[in-house]
Short mmCIF file of C-alpha atoms and ligand atoms in Angstrom, two decimals:
data_model
loop_
_atom_site.label_atom_id
_atom_site.label_comp_id
_atom_site.label_asym_id
_atom_site.label_seq_id
_atom_site.Cartn_x
_atom_site.Cartn_y
_atom_site.Cartn_z
CA UNK A 1 23.91 -5.41 11.43
CA UNK A 2 24.60 -1.73 12.36
CA UNK A 3 24.60 0.18 15.36
CA UNK A 4 22.23 2.93 13.40
CA UNK A 5 19.56 0.14 12.76
CA UNK A 6 15.77 1.32 13.28
CA UNK A 7 12.93 -0.90 12.49
CA UNK A 8 10.47 -0.63 9.92
CA UNK A 9 7.11 -1.47 11.60
CA UNK A 10 4.74 -0.52 8.76
CA UNK A 11 4.25 0.79 5.29
CA UNK A 12 1.57 2.30 3.18
CA UNK A 13 0.67 3.96 0.28
CA UNK A 14 -2.06 5.98 -1.53
CA UNK A 15 -1.99 4.57 -5.23
CA UNK A 16 -0.27 7.24 -7.67
CA UNK A 17 -2.49 8.80 -10.38
CA UNK A 18 -4.35 12.00 -11.40
CA UNK A 19 -6.97 12.10 -8.56
CA UNK A 20 -7.64 15.89 -8.47
CA UNK A 21 -8.18 15.95 -4.70
CA UNK A 22 -5.66 17.71 -2.00
CA UNK A 23 -2.64 16.02 -0.99
CA UNK A 24 -3.52 15.55 2.96
CA UNK A 25 -6.02 13.10 1.74
CA UNK A 26 -3.21 10.87 0.10
CA UNK A 27 -0.99 11.34 2.88
CA UNK A 28 -3.53 10.50 5.55
CA UNK A 29 -4.57 7.60 3.55
CA UNK A 30 -1.11 6.34 3.15
CA UNK A 31 -0.51 7.25 6.99
CA UNK A 32 -3.55 5.15 8.05
CA UNK A 33 -2.58 2.27 5.73
CA UNK A 34 1.19 2.05 7.48
CA UNK A 35 -0.32 2.48 10.93
CA UNK A 36 -2.67 -0.51 10.27
CA UNK A 37 0.02 -2.28 8.57
CA UNK A 38 2.34 -1.93 11.74
CA UNK A 39 -0.63 -2.68 14.30
CA UNK A 40 0.52 0.47 16.40
CA UNK A 41 -2.26 3.00 17.23
CA UNK A 42 -1.87 6.45 15.86
CA UNK A 43 -2.09 7.61 19.93
CA UNK A 44 1.18 5.51 20.51
CA UNK A 45 3.03 7.39 17.74
CA UNK A 46 5.32 10.16 19.59
CA UNK A 47 7.00 11.78 16.78
CA UNK A 48 5.17 12.58 13.31
CA UNK A 49 7.61 14.13 10.23
CA UNK A 50 5.65 15.28 7.10
CA UNK A 51 7.49 15.82 3.77
CA UNK A 52 6.72 19.18 2.44
CA UNK A 53 5.06 19.82 -0.96
CA UNK A 54 5.90 23.10 -2.26
CA UNK A 55 2.89 23.36 -4.84
CA UNK A 56 -0.03 23.18 -2.41
CA UNK A 57 -0.04 26.19 -0.49
CA UNK A 58 0.69 26.94 3.15
CA UNK A 59 -0.79 23.53 4.28
CA UNK A 60 2.01 21.96 2.09
CA UNK A 61 4.97 24.06 3.90
CA UNK A 62 3.89 22.73 7.10
CA UNK A 63 3.27 19.16 5.98
CA UNK A 64 4.02 17.44 9.61
CA UNK A 65 1.67 19.66 11.54
CA UNK A 66 -1.30 19.30 8.36
CA UNK A 67 -0.91 15.61 8.65
CA UNK A 68 -0.82 15.46 12.49
CA UNK A 69 -4.08 17.73 12.38
CA UNK A 70 -5.74 15.59 9.89
CA UNK A 71 -4.98 12.45 11.89
CA UNK A 72 -6.43 13.97 15.05
CA UNK A 73 -4.01 16.01 17.38
CA UNK A 74 -2.45 13.44 19.60
CA UNK A 75 0.36 15.55 20.92
CA UNK A 76 3.09 13.85 19.31
CA UNK A 77 6.53 15.71 18.61
CA UNK A 78 6.50 17.24 14.96
CA UNK A 79 8.82 18.10 12.13
CA UNK A 80 8.58 18.96 8.48
CA UNK A 81 11.23 18.13 5.93
CA UNK A 82 12.07 19.58 2.52
CA UNK A 83 14.72 18.31 0.14
CA UNK A 84 13.10 18.09 -3.38
CA UNK A 85 13.27 14.73 -4.53
CA UNK A 86 15.21 13.13 -1.53
CA UNK A 87 12.29 14.57 0.77
CA UNK A 88 10.94 11.54 1.88
CA UNK A 89 14.60 10.08 2.94
CA UNK A 90 15.32 13.24 4.86
CA UNK A 91 11.99 12.85 6.57
CA UNK A 92 12.89 9.44 7.47
CA UNK A 93 16.25 10.47 8.62
CA UNK A 94 14.99 12.79 10.81
CA UNK A 95 12.83 10.24 12.47
CA UNK A 96 15.47 7.75 12.86
CA UNK A 97 17.97 10.34 13.98
CA UNK A 98 15.29 11.13 17.02
CA UNK A 99 14.97 7.31 17.61
CA UNK A 100 18.57 6.78 17.83
CA UNK A 101 18.96 9.64 20.24
CA UNK A 102 16.43 7.80 22.48
CA UNK A 103 13.96 10.85 22.26
CA UNK A 104 11.33 8.96 20.31
CA UNK A 105 10.06 5.42 20.04
CA UNK A 106 7.67 5.32 17.43
CA UNK A 107 7.64 7.71 14.50
CA UNK A 108 5.21 8.10 11.56
CA UNK A 109 6.94 9.64 8.58
CA UNK A 110 4.29 10.87 5.62
CA UNK A 111 5.01 12.36 2.23
CA UNK A 112 2.33 13.22 -0.40
CA UNK A 113 1.64 15.53 -3.51
CA UNK A 114 -0.37 16.55 -6.14
CA UNK A 115 1.30 17.64 -9.34
CA UNK A 116 0.28 19.79 -12.41
CA UNK A 117 0.49 18.43 -15.87
CA UNK A 118 3.34 18.73 -18.25
CA UNK A 119 6.66 20.30 -17.74
CA UNK A 120 7.66 20.76 -13.99
CA UNK A 121 8.21 24.66 -13.72
CA UNK A 122 9.34 27.17 -11.28
CA UNK A 123 6.78 29.11 -9.45
CA UNK A 124 5.39 32.42 -10.86
CA UNK A 125 7.26 35.72 -10.50
CA UNK A 126 10.44 37.10 -11.96
CA UNK A 127 13.61 36.26 -9.86
CA UNK A 128 16.91 37.01 -11.70
CA UNK A 129 18.90 35.70 -8.82
CA UNK A 130 16.95 32.12 -8.62
CA UNK A 131 19.13 29.50 -10.85
CA UNK A 132 15.79 27.53 -11.21
CA UNK A 133 13.96 30.26 -12.84
CA UNK A 134 16.97 31.58 -15.17
CA UNK A 135 17.53 28.00 -16.42
CA UNK A 136 14.01 28.45 -18.02
CA UNK A 137 14.27 32.11 -19.12
CA UNK A 138 17.85 32.08 -20.35
CA UNK A 139 18.09 28.50 -22.18
CA UNK A 140 14.79 26.93 -22.04
CA UNK A 141 16.36 24.05 -19.86
CA UNK A 142 13.64 21.74 -18.58
CA UNK A 143 14.19 18.76 -16.33
CA UNK A 144 14.03 16.37 -19.16
CA UNK A 145 16.63 18.37 -21.18
CA UNK A 146 19.00 17.57 -18.36
CA UNK A 147 17.99 13.80 -18.27
CA UNK A 148 18.56 14.05 -21.79
CA UNK A 149 22.37 15.35 -21.49
CA UNK A 150 23.11 12.47 -19.26
CA UNK A 151 21.54 10.01 -21.87
CA UNK A 152 23.42 11.26 -24.65
CA UNK A 153 26.91 10.64 -22.98
CA UNK A 154 26.01 7.19 -22.27
CA UNK A 155 25.46 7.02 -26.32
CA UNK A 156 28.41 8.89 -27.36
CA UNK A 157 31.09 7.56 -24.53
CA UNK A 158 29.43 3.87 -23.94
CA UNK A 159 27.63 3.15 -27.18
CA UNK A 160 24.59 2.63 -25.61
CA UNK A 161 21.52 3.12 -27.82
CA UNK A 162 17.94 4.74 -27.72
CA UNK A 163 16.62 0.88 -27.84
CA UNK A 164 18.52 -0.01 -24.60
CA UNK A 165 16.59 2.98 -22.82
CA UNK A 166 13.41 1.85 -24.43
CA UNK A 167 14.19 -1.85 -22.96
CA UNK A 168 14.32 -0.21 -19.31
CA UNK A 169 10.73 1.12 -19.95
CA UNK A 170 9.83 -2.26 -21.05
CA UNK A 171 10.94 -3.94 -18.39
CA UNK A 172 9.89 -1.62 -15.65
CA UNK A 173 6.37 -1.33 -17.34
CA UNK A 174 6.12 -5.14 -16.93
CA UNK A 175 7.19 -4.95 -13.39
CA UNK A 176 4.45 -2.69 -12.42
CA UNK A 177 1.69 -4.62 -14.06
CA UNK A 178 1.33 -6.63 -10.75
CA UNK A 179 1.68 -3.27 -8.42
CA UNK A 180 -1.85 -2.08 -7.27
CA UNK A 181 -0.40 1.25 -6.38
CA UNK A 182 1.21 1.77 -9.79
CA UNK A 183 -0.52 4.42 -11.91
CA UNK A 184 0.70 2.93 -15.15
CA UNK A 185 -0.20 -0.73 -15.40
CA UNK A 186 0.33 -1.70 -19.00
CA UNK A 187 3.00 -3.58 -21.21
CA UNK A 188 5.09 -1.71 -23.78
CA UNK A 189 7.25 -2.87 -26.48
CA UNK A 190 10.56 -1.25 -27.53
CA UNK A 191 8.78 0.02 -30.68
CA UNK A 192 6.14 1.70 -28.72
CA UNK A 193 8.91 3.74 -26.82
CA UNK A 194 10.84 4.27 -30.22
CA UNK A 195 7.28 5.77 -31.51
CA UNK A 196 6.50 8.03 -28.89
CA UNK A 197 7.56 11.73 -29.85
CA UNK A 198 11.20 12.55 -29.01
CA UNK A 199 11.03 15.00 -26.24
CA UNK A 200 14.64 16.19 -25.68
CA UNK A 201 17.08 14.35 -28.36
CA UNK A 202 17.87 11.13 -27.42
CA UNK A 203 14.92 10.61 -25.07
CA UNK A 204 11.29 10.01 -26.17
CA UNK A 205 8.27 10.91 -24.31
CA UNK A 206 8.23 7.32 -23.10
CA UNK A 207 11.62 7.68 -21.58
CA UNK A 208 10.66 10.31 -19.32
CA UNK A 209 8.65 9.72 -16.34
CA UNK A 210 5.21 11.64 -15.72
CA UNK A 211 4.29 13.95 -12.70
CA UNK A 212 1.42 12.24 -10.52
CA UNK A 213 -0.69 12.40 -7.57
CA UNK A 214 0.12 9.98 -4.77
CA UNK A 215 1.32 9.31 -0.83
CA UNK A 216 3.43 6.96 0.74
CA UNK A 217 4.11 6.39 4.86
CA UNK A 218 6.63 4.50 6.61
CA UNK A 219 6.16 3.64 10.68
CA UNK A 220 9.52 3.46 12.09
CA UNK A 221 10.42 1.96 15.88
CA UNK A 222 13.56 1.83 17.84
CA UNK A 223 14.73 -1.92 17.50
CA UNK A 224 14.12 -2.06 21.33
CA UNK A 225 10.46 -1.40 20.74
CA UNK A 226 10.08 -3.79 18.01
CA UNK A 227 11.60 -6.54 19.96
CA UNK A 228 9.40 -5.84 22.95
CA UNK A 229 6.27 -5.82 20.68
CA UNK A 230 7.32 -8.55 18.59
CA UNK A 231 7.56 -6.76 15.23
CA UNK A 232 9.50 -8.76 12.70
CA UNK A 233 9.80 -6.26 9.75
CA UNK A 234 12.90 -5.25 7.99
CA UNK A 235 15.48 -2.93 9.50
CA UNK A 236 16.62 0.36 7.78
CA UNK A 237 20.63 0.00 8.35
CA UNK A 238 21.61 3.32 6.60
CA UNK A 239 20.11 6.50 5.40
CA UNK A 240 22.53 8.55 3.17
CA UNK A 241 21.68 12.23 2.45
CA UNK A 242 25.32 13.61 2.03
CA UNK A 243 25.60 16.96 -0.22
CA UNK A 244 28.04 17.26 -3.19
CA UNK A 245 31.90 17.87 -2.39
CA UNK A 246 33.69 20.73 -3.82
CA UNK A 247 34.00 21.33 -6.38
CA UNK A 248 30.78 19.78 -7.78
CA UNK A 249 31.95 18.98 -11.36
CA UNK A 250 28.64 17.04 -12.50
CA UNK A 251 25.85 19.33 -13.88
CA UNK A 252 22.80 18.88 -11.77
CA UNK A 253 19.33 20.59 -11.65
CA UNK A 254 18.76 23.45 -11.63
CA UNK A 255 21.98 24.83 -12.23
CA UNK A 256 23.27 25.49 -15.69
CA UNK A 257 27.30 25.38 -14.85
CA UNK A 258 29.55 23.36 -12.82
CA UNK A 259 32.00 24.13 -10.10
CA UNK A 260 35.58 24.71 -11.53
CA UNK A 261 38.58 22.61 -10.88
CA UNK A 262 40.76 25.95 -10.91
CA UNK A 263 41.40 25.87 -7.24
CA UNK A 264 40.87 22.18 -6.36
CA UNK A 265 40.78 19.13 -8.44
CA UNK A 266 37.58 17.10 -8.74
CA UNK A 267 36.80 14.93 -5.88
CA UNK A 268 37.44 11.39 -6.14
CA UNK A 269 33.58 10.48 -6.25
CA UNK A 270 30.53 11.97 -7.87
CA UNK A 271 27.84 13.30 -5.80
CA UNK A 272 25.79 10.21 -6.58
CA UNK A 273 28.69 7.81 -6.18
CA UNK A 274 29.41 9.65 -2.76
CA UNK A 275 25.75 9.03 -1.84
CA UNK A 276 25.80 5.28 -2.46
CA UNK A 277 29.24 5.03 -0.48
CA UNK A 278 28.08 6.73 2.53
CA UNK A 279 25.07 4.45 2.53
CA UNK A 280 27.49 1.30 2.38
CA UNK A 281 29.59 2.52 5.10
CA UNK A 282 26.84 3.30 7.12
CA UNK A 283 25.35 0.09 6.93
CA UNK A 284 28.91 -1.82 6.94
CA UNK A 285 27.94 -3.73 3.65
CA UNK A 286 29.20 -3.60 0.06
CA UNK A 287 27.45 -3.56 -3.34
CA UNK A 288 27.94 -7.21 -4.01
CA UNK A 289 25.45 -7.80 -0.75
CA UNK A 290 22.47 -5.92 -2.58
CA UNK A 291 19.73 -8.26 -3.64
CA UNK A 292 17.40 -5.55 -5.12
CA UNK A 293 17.43 -1.96 -6.02
CA UNK A 294 14.80 0.69 -6.48
CA UNK A 295 16.48 4.07 -8.29
CA UNK A 296 15.18 7.08 -9.46
CA UNK A 297 14.22 6.38 -13.33
CA UNK A 298 13.37 10.15 -13.87
CA UNK A 299 14.87 8.75 -17.36
CA UNK A 300 15.12 5.26 -18.34
CA UNK A 301 18.81 6.27 -19.06
CA UNK A 302 19.32 7.58 -15.80
CA UNK A 303 18.29 4.06 -14.18
CA UNK A 304 21.37 2.99 -15.98
CA UNK A 305 23.67 5.52 -14.53
CA UNK A 306 22.42 5.02 -11.20
CA UNK A 307 23.15 1.20 -11.42
CA UNK A 308 27.01 2.11 -11.77
CA UNK A 309 26.73 5.17 -9.47
CA UNK A 310 25.70 2.36 -6.73
CA UNK A 311 28.65 0.76 -7.97
CA UNK A 312 26.50 -2.56 -8.82
CA UNK A 313 28.72 -2.73 -12.06
CA UNK A 314 31.42 -0.88 -13.88
CA UNK A 315 30.81 2.39 -15.30
CA UNK A 316 29.74 2.21 -19.13
CA UNK A 317 28.09 -1.65 -18.67
CA UNK A 318 24.80 -1.22 -17.18
CA UNK A 319 23.11 -1.82 -20.51
CA UNK A 320 24.64 -5.03 -20.64
CA UNK A 321 22.78 -5.96 -17.62
CA UNK A 322 19.59 -4.80 -19.39
CA UNK A 323 19.98 -6.60 -22.59
CA UNK A 324 20.70 -10.08 -20.72
CA UNK A 325 17.58 -9.53 -18.51
CA UNK A 326 19.77 -9.45 -15.47
CA UNK A 327 17.76 -6.25 -14.13
CA UNK A 328 14.66 -7.85 -14.43
CA UNK A 329 12.72 -9.54 -11.68
CA UNK A 330 13.97 -13.20 -11.98
CA UNK A 331 17.27 -11.99 -13.14
CA UNK A 332 20.80 -11.67 -11.05
CA UNK A 333 20.01 -7.91 -9.72
CA UNK A 334 16.43 -6.76 -10.20
CA UNK A 335 16.17 -2.91 -10.37
CA UNK A 336 12.71 -1.13 -9.86
CA UNK A 337 10.73 -4.23 -9.19
CA UNK A 338 7.81 -1.84 -8.14
CA UNK A 339 7.94 -0.42 -11.76
CA UNK A 340 9.73 2.62 -10.77
CA UNK A 341 8.89 6.08 -11.91
CA UNK A 342 7.92 4.61 -15.29
CA UNK A 343 4.89 3.18 -13.74
CA UNK A 344 4.22 5.74 -10.84
CA UNK A 345 5.57 9.23 -12.23
CA UNK A 346 6.55 11.79 -9.75
CA UNK A 347 4.74 12.76 -6.62
CA UNK A 348 7.96 14.40 -5.20
CA UNK A 349 7.79 14.09 -1.35
CA UNK A 350 6.37 10.64 -1.42
CA UNK A 351 8.57 8.94 -3.92
CA UNK A 352 11.57 8.17 -1.75
CA UNK A 353 9.27 6.96 0.97
CA UNK A 354 7.55 4.68 -1.70
CA UNK A 355 10.91 3.15 -2.65
CA UNK A 356 11.21 2.05 0.92
CA UNK A 357 7.76 0.97 0.88
CA UNK A 358 8.62 -1.19 -1.92
CA UNK A 359 12.07 -2.71 -0.46
CA UNK A 360 9.84 -3.65 2.77
CA UNK A 361 7.36 -5.43 0.64
CA UNK A 362 10.17 -7.14 -1.18
CA UNK A 363 12.07 -8.02 1.94
CA UNK A 364 8.99 -9.38 3.80
CA UNK A 365 8.15 -11.46 0.74
CA UNK A 366 5.15 -10.18 0.07
CA UNK A 367 5.50 -8.29 -3.41
CA UNK A 368 3.12 -10.31 -5.04
CA UNK A 369 3.66 -10.80 -8.88
CA UNK A 370 6.97 -9.00 -8.79
CA UNK A 371 8.45 -10.75 -5.72
CA UNK A 372 12.60 -10.88 -6.08
CA UNK A 373 12.99 -14.31 -4.20
CA UNK A 374 15.38 -14.37 -1.65
CA UNK A 375 15.67 -10.66 -1.20
CA UNK A 376 17.72 -10.05 1.79
CA UNK A 377 19.29 -6.50 1.30
CA UNK A 378 17.60 -3.86 -0.82
CA UNK A 379 19.23 -0.04 -1.54
CA UNK A 380 17.23 2.97 -2.76
CA UNK A 381 18.47 5.96 -4.52
CA UNK A 382 17.32 9.30 -5.73
CA UNK A 383 18.40 12.84 -6.72
CA UNK A 384 16.80 16.15 -6.21
CA UNK A 385 17.32 20.04 -6.95
CA UNK A 386 20.03 21.95 -5.17
CA UNK A 387 22.54 19.16 -4.49
CA UNK A 388 19.91 17.05 -2.94
CA UNK A 389 19.80 13.06 -2.96
CA UNK A 390 19.42 10.00 -0.58
CA UNK A 391 20.31 6.31 -0.48
CA UNK A 392 18.60 4.12 2.07
CA UNK A 393 19.68 0.51 2.81
CA UNK A 394 17.02 -1.93 4.22
CA UNK A 395 17.84 -5.67 5.26
CA UNK A 396 15.47 -8.44 6.09
CA UNK B 1 21.97 42.55 -34.52
CA UNK B 2 19.89 46.09 -34.06
CA UNK B 3 21.15 49.12 -32.02
CA UNK B 4 18.92 48.07 -29.13
CA UNK B 5 20.36 44.91 -28.77
CA UNK B 6 20.68 44.28 -24.75
CA UNK B 7 21.91 41.32 -22.90
CA UNK B 8 19.08 39.27 -21.40
CA UNK B 9 21.14 39.17 -18.26
CA UNK B 10 23.59 42.00 -17.40
CA UNK B 11 27.10 41.67 -16.94
CA UNK B 12 27.35 37.80 -17.59
CA UNK B 13 29.03 38.15 -21.05
CA UNK B 14 30.62 40.69 -23.28
CA UNK B 15 29.51 41.54 -26.85
CA UNK B 16 31.10 42.60 -29.82
CA UNK B 17 33.41 40.74 -32.53
CA UNK B 18 34.84 38.32 -29.88
CA UNK B 19 32.37 37.77 -26.96
CA UNK B 20 33.23 35.93 -23.77
CA UNK B 21 31.32 34.92 -20.73
CA UNK B 22 32.50 36.97 -17.81
CA UNK B 23 33.15 34.95 -14.40
CA UNK B 24 34.76 35.88 -11.34
CA UNK B 25 38.35 34.68 -9.77
CA UNK B 26 38.51 34.48 -6.08
CA UNK B 27 41.53 36.66 -5.13
CA UNK B 28 42.29 34.31 -2.42
CA UNK B 29 42.19 30.58 -3.88
CA UNK B 30 41.96 31.42 -7.46
CA UNK B 31 38.56 29.46 -7.80
CA UNK B 32 36.77 30.37 -10.93
CA UNK B 33 32.88 31.07 -11.10
CA UNK B 34 30.06 31.26 -13.49
CA UNK B 35 27.94 32.95 -13.16
CA UNK B 36 29.72 35.51 -11.24
CA UNK B 37 30.47 35.09 -7.51
CA UNK B 38 29.70 38.31 -5.66
CA UNK B 39 29.59 37.18 -1.75
CA UNK B 40 31.47 34.15 -0.36
CA UNK B 41 33.57 31.74 -2.07
CA UNK B 42 32.44 28.40 -2.53
CA UNK B 43 35.44 26.49 -1.88
CA UNK B 44 35.34 25.07 1.50
CA UNK B 45 38.78 25.45 2.41
CA UNK B 46 38.71 29.43 1.39
CA UNK B 47 37.31 32.12 3.40
CA UNK B 48 37.44 34.68 0.55
CA UNK B 49 34.79 37.42 -0.07
CA UNK B 50 36.66 39.37 -2.74
CA UNK B 51 36.78 38.45 -6.45
CA UNK B 52 38.16 39.77 -9.89
CA UNK B 53 36.11 39.52 -12.99
CA UNK B 54 37.56 37.27 -15.59
CA UNK B 55 36.59 36.66 -19.15
CA UNK B 56 36.32 32.88 -19.53
CA UNK B 57 37.77 30.96 -22.72
CA UNK B 58 35.59 31.41 -25.76
CA UNK B 59 36.49 28.04 -26.98
CA UNK B 60 35.28 24.44 -25.54
CA UNK B 61 34.64 21.01 -25.97
CA UNK B 62 31.17 19.49 -25.84
CA UNK B 63 30.34 17.47 -22.66
CA UNK B 64 26.97 16.67 -23.89
CA UNK B 65 24.02 18.27 -25.84
CA UNK B 66 20.15 17.67 -26.50
CA UNK B 67 17.46 19.74 -27.85
CA UNK B 68 13.90 21.20 -26.92
CA UNK B 69 11.79 19.57 -29.08
CA UNK B 70 8.63 21.17 -27.14
CA UNK B 71 7.97 24.49 -26.20
CA UNK B 72 9.40 24.98 -22.36
CA UNK B 73 6.96 26.57 -20.07
CA UNK B 74 7.22 29.92 -18.58
CA UNK B 75 9.35 31.94 -17.84
CA UNK B 76 11.07 30.69 -21.22
CA UNK B 77 10.08 33.23 -23.83
CA UNK B 78 9.70 31.82 -27.38
CA UNK B 79 11.34 33.92 -30.17
CA UNK B 80 8.83 32.86 -32.67
CA UNK B 81 5.20 32.01 -32.93
CA UNK B 82 4.85 28.96 -33.84
CA UNK B 83 7.65 27.69 -31.80
CA UNK B 84 10.87 26.58 -33.50
CA UNK B 85 12.70 23.80 -31.59
CA UNK B 86 16.11 24.65 -30.64
CA UNK B 87 19.54 22.30 -29.47
CA UNK B 88 21.34 22.81 -26.09
CA UNK B 89 24.88 22.16 -25.27
CA UNK B 90 27.06 21.72 -22.32
CA UNK B 91 30.51 22.81 -22.74
CA UNK B 92 33.71 21.93 -20.95
CA UNK B 93 35.79 25.04 -20.75
CA UNK B 94 39.47 25.10 -20.19
CA UNK B 95 39.13 26.82 -16.83
CA UNK B 96 37.88 23.31 -15.68
CA UNK B 97 34.19 24.04 -15.40
CA UNK B 98 31.06 23.11 -17.92
CA UNK B 99 28.45 25.83 -18.80
CA UNK B 100 25.37 24.97 -20.47
CA UNK B 101 23.66 27.14 -23.21
CA UNK B 102 21.58 27.15 -26.51
CA UNK B 103 23.34 26.16 -29.78
CA UNK B 104 23.73 28.87 -32.19
CA UNK B 105 20.93 29.50 -34.63
CA UNK B 106 21.06 27.06 -37.63
CA UNK B 107 22.63 24.10 -35.68
CA UNK B 108 21.24 21.23 -34.24
CA UNK B 109 22.06 17.81 -32.26
CA UNK B 110 23.30 16.30 -35.73
CA UNK B 111 26.09 18.78 -35.78
CA UNK B 112 27.39 17.75 -32.38
CA UNK B 113 29.18 15.09 -30.55
CA UNK B 114 30.64 14.87 -27.10
CA UNK B 115 34.26 15.98 -27.43
CA UNK B 116 33.82 18.41 -30.42
CA UNK B 117 34.84 21.72 -30.15
CA UNK B 118 32.55 24.70 -29.99
CA UNK B 119 32.99 28.52 -29.54
CA UNK B 120 31.00 31.18 -27.87
CA UNK B 121 28.63 33.55 -29.97
CA UNK B 122 26.19 36.08 -28.89
CA UNK B 123 22.65 36.01 -30.70
CA UNK B 124 19.17 37.37 -30.06
CA UNK B 125 17.15 35.44 -27.58
CA UNK B 126 13.68 37.32 -27.34
CA UNK B 127 12.14 40.69 -27.88
CA UNK B 128 10.53 42.39 -25.16
CA UNK B 129 9.40 46.18 -24.73
CA UNK B 130 13.02 47.48 -24.51
CA UNK B 131 14.38 45.75 -27.57
CA UNK B 132 16.23 42.52 -28.59
CA UNK B 133 17.41 40.79 -25.71
CA UNK B 134 20.61 38.53 -26.33
CA UNK B 135 22.23 35.55 -25.03
CA UNK B 136 25.42 33.78 -25.18
CA UNK B 137 25.17 30.51 -27.37
CA UNK B 138 27.67 27.71 -28.70
CA UNK B 139 28.49 27.25 -32.16
CA UNK B 140 30.31 24.34 -33.37
CA UNK B 141 33.65 25.43 -34.33
CA UNK B 142 34.58 25.59 -37.99
CA UNK B 143 32.34 27.55 -40.56
CA UNK B 144 30.08 24.81 -41.98
CA UNK B 145 27.69 22.70 -40.17
CA UNK B 146 28.92 18.66 -40.56
CA UNK B 147 25.40 18.42 -42.53
CA UNK B 148 26.78 21.00 -44.79
CA UNK B 149 30.23 19.00 -45.10
CA UNK B 150 28.34 15.81 -45.57
CA UNK B 151 26.05 17.19 -48.36
ZN1 ZN T 1 38.33 31.34 -2.82
#
């Protein structure tokens, strides 16, 4: 479909949960799973990229080499990538770029993490020049507070309700029931979500994703390699990791102010819209071609924002899709058939890869119990700290 | 406020009866920044490296709002024990930027709507060894909260 295509030869995951083991174990388990899925031997991998994890000490900062060592040194080229929640996609893009340049043929991309309980918070120490530290010290702005600002705007501007947000959780929980890698596999009702305590008005505890341990891995090859070896998996047609455009007028974690329109007007597209547009342009498709989407439901309300940011419906109308069941498996445009972060929780360097794993299973018709029938084109989207974000397009 | 009241962060806002946030204006392109810019202009079309301090407008409109019903983790320092939840607002200023702050003492999410007018005030944030630390906050414009008006 695109001259930027690379082949997805194999995908694998370590189930999400709170397992209390080192992140390396989750990453290597996922990598072995992905290699087995591809039928490619580790010794035939000529490039490995690790998604960096920042809460697990020195080995986490050099994740590529850490995973390579654990799998057994095989002499491959190596890289490590960090881009907050977009880490996995950026790692994937690093692998894709080397393959497209003709410098590598088979790449293994791995992300894994362990996370503490409760609110994500900055590393210890006093840092008055660090916006991530200052937002907590000066105003107590947690991640859910940012999610809540966006959720509140949907209510006040578009007439969304807390019940609409709860309906997203209900849908994703139902999707995740059949996903063996999901941490939470339990059905909930709108009443259950509404009965959970409010964390940051208007969001309840069950509107907000948890933190988890987990791992995911993807084996990429050149299209020529795939053809030569009879590999028939999906293709990655686009990976978008664009930065915001000045002035960044949308509030984004961890900043507590936006850029000003004093010197230049706001850009035509917001950062999240720009991420999607770059992906569509690179893949040579439009939003109408999308059959299934995996988006970052850090909060239930953010899933609704993403559906609009991806151009799938007009701004301010996404809750209609949820109300009519269109975003459920079996509906017109299923969103987060994996169960999303609602069922997985955040394992930061793994999550953007997990989205690609799910779309691979969807496009191969292997997503048992949550299969989007006839899915040919899928898109992922996520957003991270410091102007990071990504969108990946895959097709069967 | 006591005599020992010190801004929690230095140089970011003025105090007194008409407090204001202190931002910077690029001397080359006029870009306005808050917090203060001191190194390189963020405008990709501008090579500017010098900035004038400017006081930002004291009034703006609410872009959105929320509250913190659970105590935020460190480095947040709670003002009281037990913890008392507070509200937060993101406010659009006439200078074309949005600035988050806590909402003034005594006001909550029920006093706010997207688009409503708010005014900057300075209030105590926490107390440390050197005294009371103050911070900018957003106060719903008009003297009485909507709750009081509806009562
Ligand atoms: Zn400038």
